[in-house]
Amino acid sequence: AVASEISVALAGNPNAGKTTVFNAITGSHQHVGNYPGVTVEKKEGRRAVGETSVHVVDLPGTYSLTAYSLEEVVARNFVIDERPDVVIDVVDASNLERNLYLTTQFIELGVPVVVALNMMDVAESMGRSIDIELLSELLGVPVIATVASKSEGVEDLLRVAITVARERRLPARDVSYGRELESHIREITEIVDAAGGLPGVPSRWVALKLLEDDEEVRSDVERDIPGGQDLLERVRRVRAHLETVIGDDAELALADRRYGFINGACAEAVTSTTPTAVDWTERIDQIVTSRVLGIPIFLVLMWAMFELVFRLGAPPMG
Ligand code: GDP
Ligand code: MG
């Protein structure tokens, strides 16, 4: 008999290894359908762990959780509306900085998250060494190293995900945006809070999305909050003020600070050991793209290609 059920959502950038983790967890117990109302594929699976039945959903691959693409809206609304007990964020360790952007989005959304630091074999072959414990501490969420294609670390990942789900453990840190932005974020958070907020999401997240002028959140505020129009008008004024102060688009400024947070964490937790293979391609790049030699090398190569084509081509043409 099944004593309890835990729902897990698998998220991650395209090609980070989500489906591989999904298969490693669920084996052949899978079901493929669509998300309601859209033609985005929804894969679900099950896995029994002792008395617990773990239900896993493979979310669409996304780089962020904005309202700009259907995949991102589907992934975001699933997490907000279906409230999975834990999100496993599959991160490509060989492309850490870019992949962690999505992680910051889950941290802000305030849902229980475990990072699967996947492709550790690739990261190692690139000479990257990652201090997992430190990275976990800096991000404020558990991080488990995996090589999903060899099923390495997947059982650990599942065990930690179940623990986080049972404890409903939330991220231990906020992404910090610096003094100027923070004061405006706080101002809007208070306005949202005073209006009662939106169901199921932190007011700070609503504030951040409104600063980004997120279309979906804007219409949610209009629909669900009494006096929402008034709130949006106040937010618009705060945003306009912020943009004059920082001299930049608010959405870009926020993204910039998120990358600052990520780069800071990576600078501390990641060390490059053997810069071998990368060195070679860099050296070649330096020569063929050099200001002085670049064009002559290009011309010589083009000439060599013409020569080759005409010499090799002459006999058959004859
Ligand atoms: P998704 O787009 O996130 O679902 O990514 P997939 O699960 O389809 O994986 C993309 C590719 O990466 C596939 O060819 C996998 O076999 C491969 N892959 C997944 N995990 C690992 C890993 O840990 N190491 C290596 N070297 N390859 C992996
Ligand atoms: Mg996939």
JSON list of C-alpha atoms in Angstrom, two decimals, residues 129-316:
[
{"chain": "A", "resi": 129, "resn": "SER", "atom": "CA", "xyz": [36.19, 21.78, -10.59]},
{"chain": "A", "resi": 130, "resn": "ILE", "atom": "CA", "xyz": [33.09, 22.78, -8.65]},
{"chain": "A", "resi": 131, "resn": "ASP", "atom": "CA", "xyz": [32.85, 23.02, -4.87]},
{"chain": "A", "resi": 132, "resn": "ILE", "atom": "CA", "xyz": [29.37, 21.55, -4.52]},
{"chain": "A", "resi": 133, "resn": "GLU", "atom": "CA", "xyz": [28.92, 22.36, -0.85]},
{"chain": "A", "resi": 134, "resn": "LEU", "atom": "CA", "xyz": [29.97, 25.97, -1.30]},
{"chain": "A", "resi": 135, "resn": "LEU", "atom": "CA", "xyz": [27.76, 26.41, -4.36]},
{"chain": "A", "resi": 136, "resn": "SER", "atom": "CA", "xyz": [24.84, 25.00, -2.39]},
{"chain": "A", "resi": 137, "resn": "GLU", "atom": "CA", "xyz": [25.50, 27.41, 0.46]},
{"chain": "A", "resi": 138, "resn": "LEU", "atom": "CA", "xyz": [25.81, 30.42, -1.88]},
{"chain": "A", "resi": 139, "resn": "LEU", "atom": "CA", "xyz": [22.59, 29.57, -3.72]},
{"chain": "A", "resi": 140, "resn": "GLY", "atom": "CA", "xyz": [20.74, 28.60, -0.55]},
{"chain": "A", "resi": 141, "resn": "VAL", "atom": "CA", "xyz": [19.42, 25.36, -2.09]},
{"chain": "A", "resi": 142, "resn": "PRO", "atom": "CA", "xyz": [20.68, 21.74, -2.03]},
{"chain": "A", "resi": 143, "resn": "VAL", "atom": "CA", "xyz": [22.98, 20.84, -4.95]},
{"chain": "A", "resi": 144, "resn": "ILE", "atom": "CA", "xyz": [23.60, 17.23, -6.00]},
{"chain": "A", "resi": 145, "resn": "ALA", "atom": "CA", "xyz": [26.20, 16.30, -8.63]},
{"chain": "A", "resi": 146, "resn": "THR", "atom": "CA", "xyz": [24.92, 13.93, -11.32]},
{"chain": "A", "resi": 147, "resn": "VAL", "atom": "CA", "xyz": [25.93, 12.27, -14.57]},
{"chain": "A", "resi": 148, "resn": "ALA", "atom": "CA", "xyz": [22.42, 11.37, -15.65]},
{"chain": "A", "resi": 149, "resn": "SER", "atom": "CA", "xyz": [23.50, 9.51, -18.79]},
{"chain": "A", "resi": 150, "resn": "LYS", "atom": "CA", "xyz": [25.27, 7.02, -16.50]},
{"chain": "A", "resi": 151, "resn": "SER", "atom": "CA", "xyz": [22.60, 7.28, -13.77]},
{"chain": "A", "resi": 152, "resn": "GLU", "atom": "CA", "xyz": [25.30, 8.57, -11.42]},
{"chain": "A", "resi": 153, "resn": "GLY", "atom": "CA", "xyz": [24.00, 10.59, -8.48]},
{"chain": "A", "resi": 154, "resn": "VAL", "atom": "CA", "xyz": [20.36, 10.14, -9.48]},
{"chain": "A", "resi": 155, "resn": "GLU", "atom": "CA", "xyz": [19.43, 8.05, -6.42]},
{"chain": "A", "resi": 156, "resn": "ASP", "atom": "CA", "xyz": [21.06, 10.66, -4.16]},
{"chain": "A", "resi": 157, "resn": "LEU", "atom": "CA", "xyz": [19.16, 13.35, -6.00]},
{"chain": "A", "resi": 158, "resn": "LEU", "atom": "CA", "xyz": [15.87, 11.55, -5.50]},
{"chain": "A", "resi": 159, "resn": "ARG", "atom": "CA", "xyz": [16.56, 10.99, -1.81]},
{"chain": "A", "resi": 160, "resn": "VAL", "atom": "CA", "xyz": [17.38, 14.67, -1.19]},
{"chain": "A", "resi": 161, "resn": "ALA", "atom": "CA", "xyz": [14.38, 15.79, -3.28]},
{"chain": "A", "resi": 162, "resn": "ILE", "atom": "CA", "xyz": [12.07, 13.64, -1.15]},
{"chain": "A", "resi": 163, "resn": "THR", "atom": "CA", "xyz": [13.54, 15.11, 2.04]},
{"chain": "A", "resi": 164, "resn": "VAL", "atom": "CA", "xyz": [13.14, 18.68, 0.76]},
{"chain": "A", "resi": 165, "resn": "ALA", "atom": "CA", "xyz": [9.57, 17.89, -0.33]},
{"chain": "A", "resi": 166, "resn": "ARG", "atom": "CA", "xyz": [8.63, 16.40, 3.06]},
{"chain": "A", "resi": 167, "resn": "GLU", "atom": "CA", "xyz": [10.09, 19.37, 4.94]},
{"chain": "A", "resi": 168, "resn": "ARG", "atom": "CA", "xyz": [8.78, 21.82, 2.34]},
{"chain": "A", "resi": 169, "resn": "ARG", "atom": "CA", "xyz": [12.22, 23.40, 2.65]},
{"chain": "A", "resi": 170, "resn": "LEU", "atom": "CA", "xyz": [12.35, 26.75, 0.88]},
{"chain": "A", "resi": 171, "resn": "PRO", "atom": "CA", "xyz": [15.46, 28.42, -0.57]},
{"chain": "A", "resi": 172, "resn": "ALA", "atom": "CA", "xyz": [17.56, 29.87, 2.25]},
{"chain": "A", "resi": 173, "resn": "ARG", "atom": "CA", "xyz": [18.55, 33.01, 0.32]},
{"chain": "A", "resi": 174, "resn": "ASP", "atom": "CA", "xyz": [17.15, 35.83, -1.76]},
{"chain": "A", "resi": 175, "resn": "VAL", "atom": "CA", "xyz": [18.86, 37.10, -4.86]},
{"chain": "A", "resi": 176, "resn": "SER", "atom": "CA", "xyz": [20.10, 40.51, -3.78]},
{"chain": "A", "resi": 177, "resn": "TYR", "atom": "CA", "xyz": [19.71, 43.42, -6.19]},
{"chain": "A", "resi": 178, "resn": "GLY", "atom": "CA", "xyz": [21.83, 46.09, -4.56]},
{"chain": "A", "resi": 179, "resn": "ARG", "atom": "CA", "xyz": [20.73, 49.16, -2.61]},
{"chain": "A", "resi": 180, "resn": "GLU", "atom": "CA", "xyz": [19.03, 51.24, -5.31]},
{"chain": "A", "resi": 181, "resn": "LEU", "atom": "CA", "xyz": [17.01, 48.43, -6.86]},
{"chain": "A", "resi": 182, "resn": "GLU", "atom": "CA", "xyz": [16.22, 46.86, -3.48]},
{"chain": "A", "resi": 183, "resn": "SER", "atom": "CA", "xyz": [14.59, 50.04, -2.17]},
{"chain": "A", "resi": 184, "resn": "HIS", "atom": "CA", "xyz": [12.27, 50.12, -5.18]},
{"chain": "A", "resi": 185, "resn": "ILE", "atom": "CA", "xyz": [11.57, 46.38, -4.98]},
{"chain": "A", "resi": 186, "resn": "ARG", "atom": "CA", "xyz": [10.66, 46.82, -1.32]},
{"chain": "A", "resi": 187, "resn": "GLU", "atom": "CA", "xyz": [8.41, 49.77, -2.07]},
{"chain": "A", "resi": 188, "resn": "ILE", "atom": "CA", "xyz": [6.44, 47.76, -4.63]},
{"chain": "A", "resi": 189, "resn": "THR", "atom": "CA", "xyz": [6.41, 44.65, -2.42]},
{"chain": "A", "resi": 190, "resn": "GLU", "atom": "CA", "xyz": [4.72, 46.74, 0.27]},
{"chain": "A", "resi": 191, "resn": "ILE", "atom": "CA", "xyz": [2.16, 48.07, -2.18]},
{"chain": "A", "resi": 192, "resn": "VAL", "atom": "CA", "xyz": [1.39, 44.51, -3.34]},
{"chain": "A", "resi": 193, "resn": "ASP", "atom": "CA", "xyz": [1.23, 43.23, 0.23]},
{"chain": "A", "resi": 194, "resn": "ALA", "atom": "CA", "xyz": [-1.09, 46.03, 1.28]},
{"chain": "A", "resi": 195, "resn": "ALA", "atom": "CA", "xyz": [-3.43, 45.06, -1.58]},
{"chain": "A", "resi": 196, "resn": "GLY", "atom": "CA", "xyz": [-3.51, 41.45, -0.37]},
{"chain": "A", "resi": 197, "resn": "GLY", "atom": "CA", "xyz": [-1.02, 39.99, -2.83]},
{"chain": "A", "resi": 198, "resn": "LEU", "atom": "CA", "xyz": [-1.60, 37.22, -5.34]},
{"chain": "A", "resi": 199, "resn": "PRO", "atom": "CA", "xyz": [-2.51, 33.69, -4.23]},
{"chain": "A", "resi": 200, "resn": "GLY", "atom": "CA", "xyz": [0.35, 31.20, -3.98]},
{"chain": "A", "resi": 201, "resn": "VAL", "atom": "CA", "xyz": [3.27, 33.50, -4.83]},
{"chain": "A", "resi": 202, "resn": "PRO", "atom": "CA", "xyz": [5.47, 35.74, -2.67]},
{"chain": "A", "resi": 203, "resn": "SER", "atom": "CA", "xyz": [4.72, 39.46, -2.95]},
{"chain": "A", "resi": 204, "resn": "ARG", "atom": "CA", "xyz": [8.41, 40.09, -3.60]},
{"chain": "A", "resi": 205, "resn": "TRP", "atom": "CA", "xyz": [8.13, 37.92, -6.71]},
{"chain": "A", "resi": 206, "resn": "VAL", "atom": "CA", "xyz": [5.02, 39.82, -7.84]},
{"chain": "A", "resi": 207, "resn": "ALA", "atom": "CA", "xyz": [6.93, 43.07, -7.29]},
{"chain": "A", "resi": 208, "resn": "LEU", "atom": "CA", "xyz": [9.88, 41.84, -9.37]},
{"chain": "A", "resi": 209, "resn": "LYS", "atom": "CA", "xyz": [7.59, 40.71, -12.18]},
{"chain": "A", "resi": 210, "resn": "LEU", "atom": "CA", "xyz": [5.73, 44.02, -12.14]},
{"chain": "A", "resi": 211, "resn": "LEU", "atom": "CA", "xyz": [9.04, 45.88, -12.32]},
{"chain": "A", "resi": 212, "resn": "GLU", "atom": "CA", "xyz": [9.82, 43.72, -15.36]},
{"chain": "A", "resi": 213, "resn": "ASP", "atom": "CA", "xyz": [6.39, 44.68, -16.73]},
{"chain": "A", "resi": 214, "resn": "ASP", "atom": "CA", "xyz": [5.41, 41.01, -16.98]},
{"chain": "A", "resi": 215, "resn": "GLU", "atom": "CA", "xyz": [2.22, 40.77, -18.99]},
{"chain": "A", "resi": 216, "resn": "GLU", "atom": "CA", "xyz": [0.76, 37.70, -17.24]},
{"chain": "A", "resi": 217, "resn": "VAL", "atom": "CA", "xyz": [1.33, 39.01, -13.72]},
{"chain": "A", "resi": 218, "resn": "ARG", "atom": "CA", "xyz": [-0.06, 42.39, -14.75]},
{"chain": "A", "resi": 219, "resn": "SER", "atom": "CA", "xyz": [-3.31, 40.84, -15.90]},
{"chain": "A", "resi": 220, "resn": "ASP", "atom": "CA", "xyz": [-3.45, 38.61, -12.78]},
{"chain": "A", "resi": 221, "resn": "VAL", "atom": "CA", "xyz": [-3.17, 41.75, -10.65]},
{"chain": "A", "resi": 222, "resn": "GLU", "atom": "CA", "xyz": [-5.91, 43.45, -12.66]},
{"chain": "A", "resi": 223, "resn": "ARG", "atom": "CA", "xyz": [-8.20, 40.45, -12.31]},
{"chain": "A", "resi": 224, "resn": "ASP", "atom": "CA", "xyz": [-7.50, 39.22, -8.77]},
{"chain": "A", "resi": 225, "resn": "ILE", "atom": "CA", "xyz": [-6.69, 42.32, -6.73]},
{"chain": "A", "resi": 226, "resn": "PRO", "atom": "CA", "xyz": [-9.39, 44.87, -5.91]},
{"chain": "A", "resi": 227, "resn": "GLY", "atom": "CA", "xyz": [-8.05, 48.22, -7.04]},
{"chain": "A", "resi": 228, "resn": "GLY", "atom": "CA", "xyz": [-5.49, 46.44, -9.21]},
{"chain": "A", "resi": 229, "resn": "GLN", "atom": "CA", "xyz": [-5.58, 49.22, -11.81]},
{"chain": "A", "resi": 230, "resn": "ASP", "atom": "CA", "xyz": [-4.57, 51.71, -9.16]},
{"chain": "A", "resi": 231, "resn": "LEU", "atom": "CA", "xyz": [-1.76, 49.43, -7.99]},
{"chain": "A", "resi": 232, "resn": "LEU", "atom": "CA", "xyz": [-0.42, 49.07, -11.53]},
{"chain": "A", "resi": 233, "resn": "GLU", "atom": "CA", "xyz": [-0.48, 52.83, -11.97]},
{"chain": "A", "resi": 234, "resn": "ARG", "atom": "CA", "xyz": [1.60, 53.28, -8.79]},
{"chain": "A", "resi": 235, "resn": "VAL", "atom": "CA", "xyz": [4.02, 50.58, -9.94]},
{"chain": "A", "resi": 236, "resn": "ARG", "atom": "CA", "xyz": [4.35, 52.31, -13.29]},
{"chain": "A", "resi": 237, "resn": "ARG", "atom": "CA", "xyz": [5.40, 55.49, -11.54]},
{"chain": "A", "resi": 238, "resn": "VAL", "atom": "CA", "xyz": [7.92, 53.71, -9.32]},
{"chain": "A", "resi": 239, "resn": "ARG", "atom": "CA", "xyz": [9.37, 51.97, -12.38]},
{"chain": "A", "resi": 240, "resn": "ALA", "atom": "CA", "xyz": [9.62, 55.21, -14.34]},
{"chain": "A", "resi": 241, "resn": "HIS", "atom": "CA", "xyz": [11.40, 56.83, -11.41]},
{"chain": "A", "resi": 242, "resn": "LEU", "atom": "CA", "xyz": [13.77, 53.87, -11.07]},
{"chain": "A", "resi": 243, "resn": "GLU", "atom": "CA", "xyz": [14.59, 53.93, -14.77]},
{"chain": "A", "resi": 244, "resn": "THR", "atom": "CA", "xyz": [15.55, 57.61, -14.65]},
{"chain": "A", "resi": 245, "resn": "VAL", "atom": "CA", "xyz": [17.73, 56.99, -11.60]},
{"chain": "A", "resi": 246, "resn": "ILE", "atom": "CA", "xyz": [19.59, 53.99, -13.01]},
{"chain": "A", "resi": 247, "resn": "GLY", "atom": "CA", "xyz": [19.46, 55.19, -16.62]},
{"chain": "A", "resi": 248, "resn": "ASP", "atom": "CA", "xyz": [18.48, 51.75, -17.84]},
{"chain": "A", "resi": 249, "resn": "ASP", "atom": "CA", "xyz": [15.50, 49.55, -18.54]},
{"chain": "A", "resi": 250, "resn": "ALA", "atom": "CA", "xyz": [14.30, 48.01, -15.23]},
{"chain": "A", "resi": 251, "resn": "GLU", "atom": "CA", "xyz": [14.02, 44.52, -16.72]},
{"chain": "A", "resi": 252, "resn": "LEU", "atom": "CA", "xyz": [17.59, 44.66, -18.04]},
{"chain": "A", "resi": 253, "resn": "ALA", "atom": "CA", "xyz": [18.88, 46.01, -14.75]},
{"chain": "A", "resi": 254, "resn": "LEU", "atom": "CA", "xyz": [17.25, 43.15, -12.83]},
{"chain": "A", "resi": 255, "resn": "ALA", "atom": "CA", "xyz": [18.67, 40.53, -15.22]},
{"chain": "A", "resi": 256, "resn": "ASP", "atom": "CA", "xyz": [22.06, 42.17, -14.88]},
{"chain": "A", "resi": 257, "resn": "ARG", "atom": "CA", "xyz": [21.96, 41.89, -11.09]},
{"chain": "A", "resi": 258, "resn": "ARG", "atom": "CA", "xyz": [20.90, 38.25, -11.30]},
{"chain": "A", "resi": 259, "resn": "TYR", "atom": "CA", "xyz": [23.93, 37.52, -13.45]},
{"chain": "A", "resi": 260, "resn": "GLY", "atom": "CA", "xyz": [26.00, 39.43, -10.91]},
{"chain": "A", "resi": 261, "resn": "PHE", "atom": "CA", "xyz": [24.69, 37.13, -8.17]},
{"chain": "A", "resi": 262, "resn": "ILE", "atom": "CA", "xyz": [25.45, 34.07, -10.34]},
{"chain": "A", "resi": 263, "resn": "ASN", "atom": "CA", "xyz": [28.92, 35.24, -11.36]},
{"chain": "A", "resi": 264, "resn": "GLY", "atom": "CA", "xyz": [29.74, 35.96, -7.73]},
{"chain": "A", "resi": 265, "resn": "ALA", "atom": "CA", "xyz": [28.72, 32.43, -6.69]},
{"chain": "A", "resi": 266, "resn": "CYS", "atom": "CA", "xyz": [30.62, 30.84, -9.60]},
{"chain": "A", "resi": 267, "resn": "ALA", "atom": "CA", "xyz": [33.75, 32.90, -8.95]},
{"chain": "A", "resi": 268, "resn": "GLU", "atom": "CA", "xyz": [33.83, 31.42, -5.45]},
{"chain": "A", "resi": 269, "resn": "ALA", "atom": "CA", "xyz": [32.71, 27.86, -6.11]},
{"chain": "A", "resi": 270, "resn": "VAL", "atom": "CA", "xyz": [34.28, 27.07, -9.50]},
{"chain": "A", "resi": 271, "resn": "THR", "atom": "CA", "xyz": [37.99, 26.68, -10.22]},
{"chain": "A", "resi": 272, "resn": "SER", "atom": "CA", "xyz": [39.60, 25.96, -13.56]},
{"chain": "A", "resi": 273, "resn": "THR", "atom": "CA", "xyz": [42.29, 23.32, -13.22]},
{"chain": "A", "resi": 274, "resn": "THR", "atom": "CA", "xyz": [43.64, 22.20, -16.58]},
{"chain": "A", "resi": 275, "resn": "PRO", "atom": "CA", "xyz": [42.96, 24.68, -19.36]},
{"chain": "A", "resi": 276, "resn": "THR", "atom": "CA", "xyz": [44.24, 22.32, -22.08]},
{"chain": "A", "resi": 277, "resn": "ALA", "atom": "CA", "xyz": [41.83, 21.75, -24.95]},
{"chain": "A", "resi": 278, "resn": "VAL", "atom": "CA", "xyz": [40.27, 25.18, -24.59]},
{"chain": "A", "resi": 279, "resn": "ASP", "atom": "CA", "xyz": [43.71, 26.77, -24.81]},
{"chain": "A", "resi": 280, "resn": "TRP", "atom": "CA", "xyz": [44.32, 25.33, -28.27]},
{"chain": "A", "resi": 281, "resn": "THR", "atom": "CA", "xyz": [41.14, 26.59, -29.84]},
{"chain": "A", "resi": 282, "resn": "GLU", "atom": "CA", "xyz": [41.73, 29.94, -28.20]},
{"chain": "A", "resi": 283, "resn": "ARG", "atom": "CA", "xyz": [45.21, 30.16, -29.66]},
{"chain": "A", "resi": 284, "resn": "ILE", "atom": "CA", "xyz": [43.94, 29.33, -33.15]},
{"chain": "A", "resi": 285, "resn": "ASP", "atom": "CA", "xyz": [41.16, 31.88, -32.75]},
{"chain": "A", "resi": 286, "resn": "GLN", "atom": "CA", "xyz": [43.68, 34.52, -31.70]},
{"chain": "A", "resi": 287, "resn": "ILE", "atom": "CA", "xyz": [45.69, 34.03, -34.90]},
{"chain": "A", "resi": 288, "resn": "VAL", "atom": "CA", "xyz": [42.92, 33.66, -37.48]},
{"chain": "A", "resi": 289, "resn": "THR", "atom": "CA", "xyz": [40.88, 36.53, -36.06]},
{"chain": "A", "resi": 290, "resn": "SER", "atom": "CA", "xyz": [43.84, 38.82, -35.47]},
{"chain": "A", "resi": 291, "resn": "ARG", "atom": "CA", "xyz": [43.52, 42.36, -36.82]},
{"chain": "A", "resi": 292, "resn": "VAL", "atom": "CA", "xyz": [46.68, 42.08, -38.91]},
{"chain": "A", "resi": 293, "resn": "LEU", "atom": "CA", "xyz": [46.75, 38.46, -40.04]},
{"chain": "A", "resi": 294, "resn": "GLY", "atom": "CA", "xyz": [43.02, 37.73, -40.15]},
{"chain": "A", "resi": 295, "resn": "ILE", "atom": "CA", "xyz": [42.20, 39.04, -43.64]},
{"chain": "A", "resi": 296, "resn": "PRO", "atom": "CA", "xyz": [45.42, 37.72, -45.34]},
{"chain": "A", "resi": 297, "resn": "ILE", "atom": "CA", "xyz": [44.80, 34.27, -43.82]},
{"chain": "A", "resi": 298, "resn": "PHE", "atom": "CA", "xyz": [41.22, 34.41, -45.03]},
{"chain": "A", "resi": 299, "resn": "LEU", "atom": "CA", "xyz": [42.33, 35.35, -48.58]},
{"chain": "A", "resi": 300, "resn": "VAL", "atom": "CA", "xyz": [44.95, 32.60, -48.69]},
{"chain": "A", "resi": 301, "resn": "LEU", "atom": "CA", "xyz": [42.38, 30.04, -47.55]},
{"chain": "A", "resi": 302, "resn": "MET", "atom": "CA", "xyz": [39.86, 31.22, -50.16]},
{"chain": "A", "resi": 303, "resn": "TRP", "atom": "CA", "xyz": [42.56, 31.07, -52.86]},
{"chain": "A", "resi": 304, "resn": "ALA", "atom": "CA", "xyz": [43.56, 27.58, -51.74]},
{"chain": "A", "resi": 305, "resn": "MET", "atom": "CA", "xyz": [39.94, 26.50, -51.95]},
{"chain": "A", "resi": 306, "resn": "PHE", "atom": "CA", "xyz": [39.51, 27.86, -55.49]},
{"chain": "A", "resi": 307, "resn": "GLU", "atom": "CA", "xyz": [42.75, 26.17, -56.56]},
{"chain": "A", "resi": 308, "resn": "LEU", "atom": "CA", "xyz": [41.59, 22.91, -55.06]},
{"chain": "A", "resi": 309, "resn": "VAL", "atom": "CA", "xyz": [38.16, 23.08, -56.69]},
{"chain": "A", "resi": 310, "resn": "PHE", "atom": "CA", "xyz": [39.52, 23.91, -60.15]},
{"chain": "A", "resi": 311, "resn": "ARG", "atom": "CA", "xyz": [42.41, 21.43, -60.06]},
{"chain": "A", "resi": 312, "resn": "LEU", "atom": "CA", "xyz": [40.29, 18.59, -58.73]},
{"chain": "A", "resi": 313, "resn": "GLY", "atom": "CA", "xyz": [37.41, 19.64, -60.95]},
{"chain": "A", "resi": 314, "resn": "ALA", "atom": "CA", "xyz": [39.39, 19.93, -64.21]},
{"chain": "A", "resi": 315, "resn": "PRO", "atom": "CA", "xyz": [39.62, 16.23, -65.12]},
{"chain": "A", "resi": 316, "resn": "PRO", "atom": "CA", "xyz": [35.90, 15.41, -64.70]}
]
